[in-house]
XYZ file of C-alpha atoms in Angstrom:
581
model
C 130.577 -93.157 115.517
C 133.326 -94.733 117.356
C 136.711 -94.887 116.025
C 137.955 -98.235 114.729
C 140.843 -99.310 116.880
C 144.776 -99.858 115.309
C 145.533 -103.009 113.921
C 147.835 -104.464 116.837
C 150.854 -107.028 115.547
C 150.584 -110.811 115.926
C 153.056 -110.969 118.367
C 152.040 -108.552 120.346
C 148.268 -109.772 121.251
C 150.363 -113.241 122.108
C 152.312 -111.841 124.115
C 150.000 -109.803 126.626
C 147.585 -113.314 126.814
C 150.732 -115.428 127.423
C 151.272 -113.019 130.119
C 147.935 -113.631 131.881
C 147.309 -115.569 134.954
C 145.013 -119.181 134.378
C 142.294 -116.955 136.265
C 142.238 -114.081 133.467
C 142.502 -116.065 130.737
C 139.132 -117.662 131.428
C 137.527 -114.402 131.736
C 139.120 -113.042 128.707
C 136.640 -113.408 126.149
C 133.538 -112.063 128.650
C 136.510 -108.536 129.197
C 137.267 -108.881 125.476
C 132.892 -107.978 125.078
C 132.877 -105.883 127.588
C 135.248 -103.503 126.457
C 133.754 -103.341 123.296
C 130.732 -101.403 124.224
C 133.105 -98.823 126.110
C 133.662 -95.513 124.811
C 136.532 -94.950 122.203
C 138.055 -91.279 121.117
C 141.139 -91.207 118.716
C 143.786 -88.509 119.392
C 146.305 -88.470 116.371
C 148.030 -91.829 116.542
C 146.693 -92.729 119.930
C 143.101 -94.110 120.680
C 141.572 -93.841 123.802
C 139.348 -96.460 125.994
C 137.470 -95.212 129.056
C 137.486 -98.882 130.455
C 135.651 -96.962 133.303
C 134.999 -93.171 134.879
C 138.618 -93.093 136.063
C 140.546 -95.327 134.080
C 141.562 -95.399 130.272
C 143.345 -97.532 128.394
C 145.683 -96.195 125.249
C 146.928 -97.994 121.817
C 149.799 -96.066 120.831
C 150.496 -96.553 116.813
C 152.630 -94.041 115.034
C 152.740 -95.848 112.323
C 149.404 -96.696 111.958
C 149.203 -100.003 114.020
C 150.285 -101.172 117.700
C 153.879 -102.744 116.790
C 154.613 -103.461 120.580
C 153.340 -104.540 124.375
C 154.793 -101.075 125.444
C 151.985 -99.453 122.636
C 148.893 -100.939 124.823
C 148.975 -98.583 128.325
C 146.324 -99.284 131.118
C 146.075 -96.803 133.858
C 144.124 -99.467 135.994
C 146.484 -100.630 139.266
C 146.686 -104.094 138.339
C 148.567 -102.974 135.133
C 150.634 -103.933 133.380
C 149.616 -107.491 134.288
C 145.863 -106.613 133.680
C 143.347 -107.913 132.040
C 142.289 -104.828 129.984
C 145.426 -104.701 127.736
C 145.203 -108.782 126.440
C 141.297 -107.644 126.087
C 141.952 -104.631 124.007
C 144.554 -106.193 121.587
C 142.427 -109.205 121.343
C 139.565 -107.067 120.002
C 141.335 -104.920 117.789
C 142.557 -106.019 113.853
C 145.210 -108.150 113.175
C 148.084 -106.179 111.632
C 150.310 -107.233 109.144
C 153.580 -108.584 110.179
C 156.421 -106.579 109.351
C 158.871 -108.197 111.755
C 162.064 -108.352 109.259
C 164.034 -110.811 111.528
C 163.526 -113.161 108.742
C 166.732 -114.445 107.109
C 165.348 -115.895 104.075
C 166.394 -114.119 100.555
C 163.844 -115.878 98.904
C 165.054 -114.541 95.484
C 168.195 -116.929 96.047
C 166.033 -119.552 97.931
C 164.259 -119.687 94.234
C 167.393 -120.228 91.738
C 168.587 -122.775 94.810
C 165.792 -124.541 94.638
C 166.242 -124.818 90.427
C 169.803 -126.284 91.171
C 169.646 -128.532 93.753
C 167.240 -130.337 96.087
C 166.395 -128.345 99.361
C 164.492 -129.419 102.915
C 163.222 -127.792 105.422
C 165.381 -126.659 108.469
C 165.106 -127.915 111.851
C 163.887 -124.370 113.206
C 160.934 -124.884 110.412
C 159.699 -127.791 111.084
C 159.219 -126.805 114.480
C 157.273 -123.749 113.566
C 155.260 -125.560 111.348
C 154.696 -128.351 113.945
C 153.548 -125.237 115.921
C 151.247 -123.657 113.345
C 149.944 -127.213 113.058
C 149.118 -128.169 116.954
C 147.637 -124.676 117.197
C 145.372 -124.404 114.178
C 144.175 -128.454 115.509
C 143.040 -127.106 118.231
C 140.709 -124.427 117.070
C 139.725 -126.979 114.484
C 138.397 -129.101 117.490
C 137.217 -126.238 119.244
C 135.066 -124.749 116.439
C 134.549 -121.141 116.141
C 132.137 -121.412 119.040
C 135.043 -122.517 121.503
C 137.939 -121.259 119.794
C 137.764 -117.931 121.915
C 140.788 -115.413 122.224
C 142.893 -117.891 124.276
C 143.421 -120.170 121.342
C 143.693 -117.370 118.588
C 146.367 -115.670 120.587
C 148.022 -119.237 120.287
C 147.750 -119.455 116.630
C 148.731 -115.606 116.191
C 152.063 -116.575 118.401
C 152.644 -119.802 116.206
C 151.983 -117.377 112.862
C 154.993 -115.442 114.211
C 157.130 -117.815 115.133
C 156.636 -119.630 111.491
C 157.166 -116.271 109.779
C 160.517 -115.469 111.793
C 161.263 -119.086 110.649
C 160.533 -118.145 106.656
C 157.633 -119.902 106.414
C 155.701 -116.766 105.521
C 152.744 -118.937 103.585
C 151.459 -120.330 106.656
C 151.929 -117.355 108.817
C 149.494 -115.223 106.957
C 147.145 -117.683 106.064
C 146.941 -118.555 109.958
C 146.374 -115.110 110.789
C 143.587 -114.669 107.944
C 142.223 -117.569 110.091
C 141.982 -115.399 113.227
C 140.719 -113.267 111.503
C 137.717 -115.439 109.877
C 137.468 -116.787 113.892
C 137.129 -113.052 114.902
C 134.306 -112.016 112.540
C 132.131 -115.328 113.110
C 131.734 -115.111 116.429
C 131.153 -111.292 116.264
C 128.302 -112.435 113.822
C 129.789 -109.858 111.521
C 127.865 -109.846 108.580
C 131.243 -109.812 106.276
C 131.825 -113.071 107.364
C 131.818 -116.796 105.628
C 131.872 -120.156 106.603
C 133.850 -121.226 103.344
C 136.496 -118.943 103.612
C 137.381 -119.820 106.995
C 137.236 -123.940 105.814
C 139.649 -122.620 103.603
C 141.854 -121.119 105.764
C 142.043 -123.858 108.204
C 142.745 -126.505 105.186
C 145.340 -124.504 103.894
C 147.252 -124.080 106.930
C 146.940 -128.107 107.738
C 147.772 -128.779 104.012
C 150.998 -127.016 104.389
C 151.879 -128.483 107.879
C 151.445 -131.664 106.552
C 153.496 -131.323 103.208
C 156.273 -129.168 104.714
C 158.761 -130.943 106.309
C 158.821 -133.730 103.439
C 159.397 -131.035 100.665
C 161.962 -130.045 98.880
C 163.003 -128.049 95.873
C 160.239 -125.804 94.502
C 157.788 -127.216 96.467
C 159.102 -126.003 99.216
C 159.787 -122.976 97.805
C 156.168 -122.410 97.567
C 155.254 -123.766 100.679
C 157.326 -121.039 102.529
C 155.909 -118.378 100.397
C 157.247 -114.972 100.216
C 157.558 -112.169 103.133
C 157.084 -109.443 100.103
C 156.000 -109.524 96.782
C 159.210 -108.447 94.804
C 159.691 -105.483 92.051
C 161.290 -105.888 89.043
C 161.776 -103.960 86.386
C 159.591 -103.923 83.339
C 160.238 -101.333 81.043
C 157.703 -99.292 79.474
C 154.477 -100.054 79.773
C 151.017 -98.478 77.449
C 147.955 -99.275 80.084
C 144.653 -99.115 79.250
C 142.148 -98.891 82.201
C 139.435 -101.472 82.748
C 137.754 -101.095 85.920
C 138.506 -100.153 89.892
C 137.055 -101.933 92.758
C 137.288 -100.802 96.629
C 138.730 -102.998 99.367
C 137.832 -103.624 103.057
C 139.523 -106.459 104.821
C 138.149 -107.726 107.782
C 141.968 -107.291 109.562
C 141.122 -103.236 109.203
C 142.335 -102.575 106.106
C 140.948 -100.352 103.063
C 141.299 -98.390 99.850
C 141.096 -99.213 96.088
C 142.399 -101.529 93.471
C 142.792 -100.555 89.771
C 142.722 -102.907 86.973
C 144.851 -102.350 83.800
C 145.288 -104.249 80.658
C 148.576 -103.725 78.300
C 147.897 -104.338 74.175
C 148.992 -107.736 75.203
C 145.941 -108.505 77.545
C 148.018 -108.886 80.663
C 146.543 -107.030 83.696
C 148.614 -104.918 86.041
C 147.215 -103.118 89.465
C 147.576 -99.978 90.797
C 146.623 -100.224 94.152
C 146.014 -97.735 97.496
C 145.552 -99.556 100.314
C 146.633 -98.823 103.845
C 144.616 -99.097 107.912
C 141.169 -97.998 107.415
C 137.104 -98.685 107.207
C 134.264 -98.359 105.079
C 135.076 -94.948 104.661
C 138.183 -95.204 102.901
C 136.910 -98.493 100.755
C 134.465 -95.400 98.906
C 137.047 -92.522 99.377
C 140.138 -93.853 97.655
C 138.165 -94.109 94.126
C 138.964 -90.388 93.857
C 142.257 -90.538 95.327
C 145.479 -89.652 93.127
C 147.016 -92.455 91.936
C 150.347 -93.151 93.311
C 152.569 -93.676 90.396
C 154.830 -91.382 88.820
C 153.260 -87.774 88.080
C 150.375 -88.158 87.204
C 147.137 -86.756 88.419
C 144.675 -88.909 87.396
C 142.246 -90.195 90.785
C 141.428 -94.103 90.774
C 137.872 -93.295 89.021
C 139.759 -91.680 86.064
C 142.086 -94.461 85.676
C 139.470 -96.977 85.518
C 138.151 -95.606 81.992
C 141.421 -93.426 80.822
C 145.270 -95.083 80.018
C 148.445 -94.736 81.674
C 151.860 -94.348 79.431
C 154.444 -95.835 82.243
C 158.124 -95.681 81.854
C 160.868 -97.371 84.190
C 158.279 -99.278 85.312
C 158.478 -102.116 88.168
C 156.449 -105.215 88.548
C 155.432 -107.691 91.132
C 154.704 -111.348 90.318
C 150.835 -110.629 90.342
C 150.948 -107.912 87.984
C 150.917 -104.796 90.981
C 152.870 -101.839 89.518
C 155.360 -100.471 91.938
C 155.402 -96.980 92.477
C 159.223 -96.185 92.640
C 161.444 -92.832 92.954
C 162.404 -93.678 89.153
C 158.850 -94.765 87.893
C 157.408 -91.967 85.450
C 153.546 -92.100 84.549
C 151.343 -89.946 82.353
C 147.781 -89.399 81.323
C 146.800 -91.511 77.801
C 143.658 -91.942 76.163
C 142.106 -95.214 76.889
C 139.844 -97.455 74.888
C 136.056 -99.145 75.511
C 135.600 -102.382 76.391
C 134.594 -103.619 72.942
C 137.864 -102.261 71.269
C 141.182 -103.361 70.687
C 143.329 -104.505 72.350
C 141.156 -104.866 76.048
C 138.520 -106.449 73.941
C 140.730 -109.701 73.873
C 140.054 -110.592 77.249
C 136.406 -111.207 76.176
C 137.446 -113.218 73.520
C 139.335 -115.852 75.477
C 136.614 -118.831 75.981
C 134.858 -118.994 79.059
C 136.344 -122.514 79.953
C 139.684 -121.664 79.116
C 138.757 -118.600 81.625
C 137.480 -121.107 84.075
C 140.629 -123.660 83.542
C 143.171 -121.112 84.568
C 141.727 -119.786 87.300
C 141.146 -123.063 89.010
C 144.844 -123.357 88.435
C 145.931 -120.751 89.791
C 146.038 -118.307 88.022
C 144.038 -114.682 87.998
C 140.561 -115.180 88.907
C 138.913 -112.463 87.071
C 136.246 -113.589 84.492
C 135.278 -111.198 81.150
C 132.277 -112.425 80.165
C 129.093 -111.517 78.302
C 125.909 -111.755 79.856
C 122.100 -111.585 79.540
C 120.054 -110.779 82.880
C 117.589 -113.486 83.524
C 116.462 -112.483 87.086
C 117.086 -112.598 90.728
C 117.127 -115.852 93.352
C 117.132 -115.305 96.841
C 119.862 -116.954 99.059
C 120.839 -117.231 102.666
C 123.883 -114.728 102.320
C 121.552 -112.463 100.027
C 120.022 -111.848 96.812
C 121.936 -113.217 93.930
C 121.915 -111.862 90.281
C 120.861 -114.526 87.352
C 122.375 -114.139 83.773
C 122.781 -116.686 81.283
C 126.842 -116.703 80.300
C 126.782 -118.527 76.173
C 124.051 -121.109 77.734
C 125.571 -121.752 81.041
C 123.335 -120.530 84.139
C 125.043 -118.223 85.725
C 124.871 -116.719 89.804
C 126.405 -113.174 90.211
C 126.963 -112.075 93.963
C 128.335 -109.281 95.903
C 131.554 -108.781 96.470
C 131.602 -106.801 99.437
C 128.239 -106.705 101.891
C 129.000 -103.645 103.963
C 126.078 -100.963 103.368
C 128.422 -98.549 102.714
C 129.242 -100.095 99.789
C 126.662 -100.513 96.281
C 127.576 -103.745 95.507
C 124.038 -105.281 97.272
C 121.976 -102.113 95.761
C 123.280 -102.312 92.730
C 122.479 -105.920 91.914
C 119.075 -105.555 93.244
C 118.755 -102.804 90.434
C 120.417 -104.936 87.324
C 117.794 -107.783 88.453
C 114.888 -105.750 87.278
C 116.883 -105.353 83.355
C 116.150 -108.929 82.280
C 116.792 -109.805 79.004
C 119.368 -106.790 78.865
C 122.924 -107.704 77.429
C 125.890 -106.853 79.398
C 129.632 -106.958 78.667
C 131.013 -107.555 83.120
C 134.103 -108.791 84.741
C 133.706 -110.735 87.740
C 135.593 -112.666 90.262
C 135.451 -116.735 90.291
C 133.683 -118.254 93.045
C 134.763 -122.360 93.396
C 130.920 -124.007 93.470
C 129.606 -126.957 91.519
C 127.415 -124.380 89.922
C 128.708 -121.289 87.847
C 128.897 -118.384 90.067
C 130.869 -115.268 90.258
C 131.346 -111.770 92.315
C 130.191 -109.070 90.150
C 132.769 -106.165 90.008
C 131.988 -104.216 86.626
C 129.304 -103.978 84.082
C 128.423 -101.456 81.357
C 125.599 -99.423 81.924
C 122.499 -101.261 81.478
C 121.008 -97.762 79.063
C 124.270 -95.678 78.062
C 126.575 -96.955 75.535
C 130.300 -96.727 76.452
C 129.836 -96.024 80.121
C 131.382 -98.676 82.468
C 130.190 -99.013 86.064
C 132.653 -100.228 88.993
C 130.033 -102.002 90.810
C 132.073 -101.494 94.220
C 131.992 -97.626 93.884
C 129.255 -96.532 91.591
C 125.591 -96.256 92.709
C 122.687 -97.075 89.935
C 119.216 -95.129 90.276
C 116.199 -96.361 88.989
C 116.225 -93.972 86.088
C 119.211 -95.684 84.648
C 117.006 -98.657 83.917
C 115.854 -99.892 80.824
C 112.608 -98.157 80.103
C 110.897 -101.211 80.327
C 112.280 -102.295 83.312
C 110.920 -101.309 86.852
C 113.036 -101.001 90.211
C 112.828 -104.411 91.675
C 110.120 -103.879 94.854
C 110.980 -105.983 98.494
C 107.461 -107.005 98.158
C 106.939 -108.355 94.459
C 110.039 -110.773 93.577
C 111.351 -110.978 90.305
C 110.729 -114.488 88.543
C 113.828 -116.746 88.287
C 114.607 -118.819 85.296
C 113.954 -122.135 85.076
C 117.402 -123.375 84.151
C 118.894 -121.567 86.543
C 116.640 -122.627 89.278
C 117.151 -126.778 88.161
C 121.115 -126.071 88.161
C 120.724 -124.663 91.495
C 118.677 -127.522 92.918
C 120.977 -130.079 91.117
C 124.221 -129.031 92.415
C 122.448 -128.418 95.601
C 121.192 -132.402 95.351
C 124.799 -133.628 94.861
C 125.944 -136.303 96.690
C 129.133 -135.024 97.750
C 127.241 -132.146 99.743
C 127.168 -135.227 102.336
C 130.684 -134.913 103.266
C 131.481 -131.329 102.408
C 128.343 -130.486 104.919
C 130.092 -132.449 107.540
C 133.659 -130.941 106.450
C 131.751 -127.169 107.073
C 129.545 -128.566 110.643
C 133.368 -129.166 111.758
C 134.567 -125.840 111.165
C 131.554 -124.243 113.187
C 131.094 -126.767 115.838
C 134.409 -129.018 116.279
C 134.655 -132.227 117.297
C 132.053 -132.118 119.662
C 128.995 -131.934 116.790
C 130.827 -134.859 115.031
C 131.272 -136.918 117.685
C 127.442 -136.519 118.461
C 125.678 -140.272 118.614
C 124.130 -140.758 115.581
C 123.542 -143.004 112.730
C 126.333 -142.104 110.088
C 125.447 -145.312 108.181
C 122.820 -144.113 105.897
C 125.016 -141.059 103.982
C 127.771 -143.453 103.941
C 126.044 -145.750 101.964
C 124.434 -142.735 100.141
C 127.971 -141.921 98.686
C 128.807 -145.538 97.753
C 125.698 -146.033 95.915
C 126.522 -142.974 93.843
C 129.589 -144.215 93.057
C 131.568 -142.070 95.966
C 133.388 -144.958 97.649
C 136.072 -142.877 98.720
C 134.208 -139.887 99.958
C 131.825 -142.972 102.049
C 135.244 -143.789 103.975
C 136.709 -140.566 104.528
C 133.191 -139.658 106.238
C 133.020 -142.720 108.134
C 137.068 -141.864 109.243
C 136.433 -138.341 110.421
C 133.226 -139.521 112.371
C 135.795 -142.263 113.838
C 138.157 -139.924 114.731
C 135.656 -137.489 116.675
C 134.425 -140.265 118.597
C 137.817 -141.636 119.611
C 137.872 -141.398 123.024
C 139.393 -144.080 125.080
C 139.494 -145.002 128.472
C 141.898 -145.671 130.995
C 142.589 -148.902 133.417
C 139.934 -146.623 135.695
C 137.428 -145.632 133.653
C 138.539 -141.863 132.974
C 138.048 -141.005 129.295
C 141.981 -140.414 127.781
C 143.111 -136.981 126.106
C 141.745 -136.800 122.995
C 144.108 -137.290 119.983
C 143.850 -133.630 118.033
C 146.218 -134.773 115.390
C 144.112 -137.711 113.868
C 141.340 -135.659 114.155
C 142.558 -132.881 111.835
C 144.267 -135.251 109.551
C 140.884 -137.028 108.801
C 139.167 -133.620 108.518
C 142.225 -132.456 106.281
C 141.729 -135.666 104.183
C 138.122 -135.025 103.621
C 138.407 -131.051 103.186
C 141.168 -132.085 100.421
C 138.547 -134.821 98.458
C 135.729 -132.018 98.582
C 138.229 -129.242 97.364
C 139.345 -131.168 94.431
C 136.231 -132.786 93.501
C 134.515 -129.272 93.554
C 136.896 -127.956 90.807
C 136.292 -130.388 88.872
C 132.348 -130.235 89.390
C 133.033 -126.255 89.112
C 134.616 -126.620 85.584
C 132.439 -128.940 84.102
C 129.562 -126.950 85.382
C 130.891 -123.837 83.459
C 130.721 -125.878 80.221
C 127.900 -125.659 78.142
């Protein structure tokens, strides 16, 4: 197996495409694939291409990812100006930013922004005009067009905007690349959604920037780092672990803690990595204080943590004056992690839609399976709601897919599972833990630990590729209704942008009929903001001779902006209602 290549920095892959000549940039994706299918060796921090029998190309990264142009080497003789080095950082993982030319102290931007009125700076507003011209463009491009030319764009605007403080959009317009990257590698990991909502939050904070002020603008910048701060002692009581694997190339485990409180604190391990990693880390030490217990061990055990710090979202820091030791823990059904069960599922629902932490507690009973276009989903029924349970992660390496496919055959068995919100007019969540479907008191991280067959219910039979197992009824009609709702008409046209651009919008066609569609169903404003995006992909006017004028990328993205904001918000509320009995 090949060695995955370093995640290379933002600026850097911008920098060695800016570099190439009009002529090698339009052969850059077709050298981006070839070198792909060349052979790769790692040596310590350096990986090795054989771009041919006599040449080799090297991505030096001591620190475990290619931090400049100087770290990409090409032994070819048209290098450094080459085509091979722009290819290879194009093709590798985008790495995280860590570029500390910012000036903001955002701790002080926060109390300013309590006292007085603030606005964006000149030097922002042109890096978010930036971020803004360059995610319009692959927005009118689609993922089909928007090749490494125009990501290298967006990864230079992402720099300049996080230089600039504006570290929201930055990251989110490099998850975009990102998203970009794995579609058009058809990598399985990938989803249309996610990259939709990438590209709407980027525009949405373009477009709301440089009229903020105060804390709206504070949270339009976002943060460069997640600050510490202190917290005292702490008494944790583990709840479940789950692995990570990023698409940008990074991996390890997450941790999930609850205090007697029922607020949840992380303890995370995550650093450059694959698959391999994602499964390893579980029995990893933790990294906090002394103690010895692995990932696995915290998941069902406690933690007693003095001088402890905290970030915002609840991750533990893992400081020189942090001290941690082994304490018993408790079962889910106990006091005090049995609390977060308690809370009702709407309220659940509510603050997550906010905001807020998306994990769900919930109790379950397995109805079945349904087969969708990403993969088999788990059915339960969640206190008389219908409810879909997915995989979290779809990488064979991992047991989320297997071990759904094995809960499916336990219908009518009662479970006690935390999952992750998914945003759908139907109720549907990412499974991440569940107690055993036969042993009392035995949890089972989804992510990490395999079921076998003999750890159904004795009644229950492995589910059989052949013979599929019957779906329930009200599950199946709350499928078909939300699939039936009328706002799919615009959101489908919001998602056909995404993959396609402007040129599948501005197809001739007869728009009419789901326009009037919406209206009848009482949708007046969704009818005109489908009728305005179709508009603005078929604006093209012509000059005194006849030649069709530049096209106008701005209105285009604000009128797919508008309608991506309408679908957003009306799918909350469609996703709490939905989640009400």
């Amino acid at each position: 197996m090949s060695p995955q290549l370093p995640p290379v920095a933002p600026a850097v892959t911008a920098e060695l495409v800016a570099a190439l000549s009009p002529r090698l940039r339009k052969r850059l994706d077709s050298g981006i694939a070839k070198l792909a299918d060349r052979p790769m060796v790692r040596d310590g921090a350096v990986v090795r291409i054989a771009v041919d029998d006599d040449t080799d190309l090297e991505l030096h990264a001591p620190d475990g990812a290619v931090r400049g142009a100087d770290a990409v080497r090409c032994g070819c003789l048209l290098a450094p100006d080459c085509l091979h080095r722009a290819a290879a950082a194009s093709l590798a993982p985008v790495a995280e930013d860590t570029d500390s030319a910012a000036p903001q102290d955002h701790s002080a931007a926060e109390e300013d922004a309590a006292q007085a009125p603030e606005t964006a700076t000149p030097e922002q507003r042109a890096a978010v005009r930036a971020v803004q011209l360059a995610t319009s463009a692959v927005l009118e491009a689609g993922t089909d067009g928007a090749g490494a030319v125009l990501q290298a764009e967006l990864l230079r605007a992402a720099h300049t905007a996080r230089l600039a403080g504006l570290h929201r959009a930055a990251a989110t317009a490099v998850s975009v690349v990102t998203a970009l990257r794995a579609a058009r590698a058809a990598d399985p990991a990938y989803h249309l959604t996610d990259l939709a909502a990438g590209l709407y939050d980027v525009l949405s904070v373009a477009h709301r920037l440089p009229s903020a002020s105060g804390g709206e603008l504070t949270a339009l910048r976002g943060t460069a780092r997640q600050p510490y701060r202190p917290d005292g002692s702490l008494r944790l009581y583990g709840l479940f672990s789950e692995p990570v694997l990023t698409a940008s190339g990074y991996a390890g485990a997450v941790t999930w803690t609850a205090d007697a409180e029922g607020r949840l604190y992380q303890v995370s391990d995550v650093a450059p990595g694959g698959a391999g990693r994602a499964v390893g880390a579980a029995d990893r030490t933790v990294r906090i204080g002394d103690t010895a217990l692995t990932h696995r061990e915290l998941a069902r055990a406690g933690l007693a943590v003095s001088g402890a710090t905290v970030s915002p979202t609840g991750r533990l820091g893992a400081g020189a004056g942090v001290r941690a030791v082994r304490a018993p823990g408790v079962g889910w059904h106990e006091e005090p992690v049995a609390r977060l069960w308690a809370e009702p599922v709407p309220d659940q629902i509510a603050r997550a839609l906010a905001g807020g932490r998306d994990l769900l507690f919930l109790d379950v009973t397995l109805t079945g399976t349904a087969a969708e276009a990403a993969g088999d989903c788990l059915l339960a029924d969640c206190a008389g709601v219908p409810l879909r349970l997915t995989a979290a992660h779809d990488d064979p390496a991992l047991p989320h897919r297997d071990n759904l496919r094995l809960l499916s055959a336990a219908r009518g068995t009662r479970l006690r599972v935390v999952a992750r919100l998914t945003p759908a007019p139907h109720p549907r969540a990412q499974l991440l833990a569940a107690e055993h479907p036969t042993r009392a008191d035995t949890r089972l991280d989804i992510g990490l630990d395999r079921l076998q067959g003999a750890d159904l219910p004795t009644t229950a039979a492995a589910p059989s590729g052949s013979v599929p197992v019957p779906v329930s009824v009200s599950a199946s009609a709350s499928a078909s209704a939300s699939d039936e709702a009328p706002i799919h008409l615009l959101r489908r046209r919001v998602h056909q942008t995404v993959s396609g651009g402007r040129p599948v919008l501005a197809l001739p066609g007869d728009t009419r009929a789901d326009a009037r569609h919406l209206r009848r169903s009482g949708l007046t404003t969704a009818a005109e903001l489908l009728t305005d995006l179709h508009s603005a992909a078929a604006d093209r006017a012509h000059d005194v001779f006849g030649r069709l004028r530049p096209t106008d990328p701005d209105r285009f993205a604000r009128a797919w902006l508008a309608a991506a904001h309408y679908t957003s918000e009306l799918d909350r509320t469609l996703c709490l209602a939905a989640w009400t009995p």
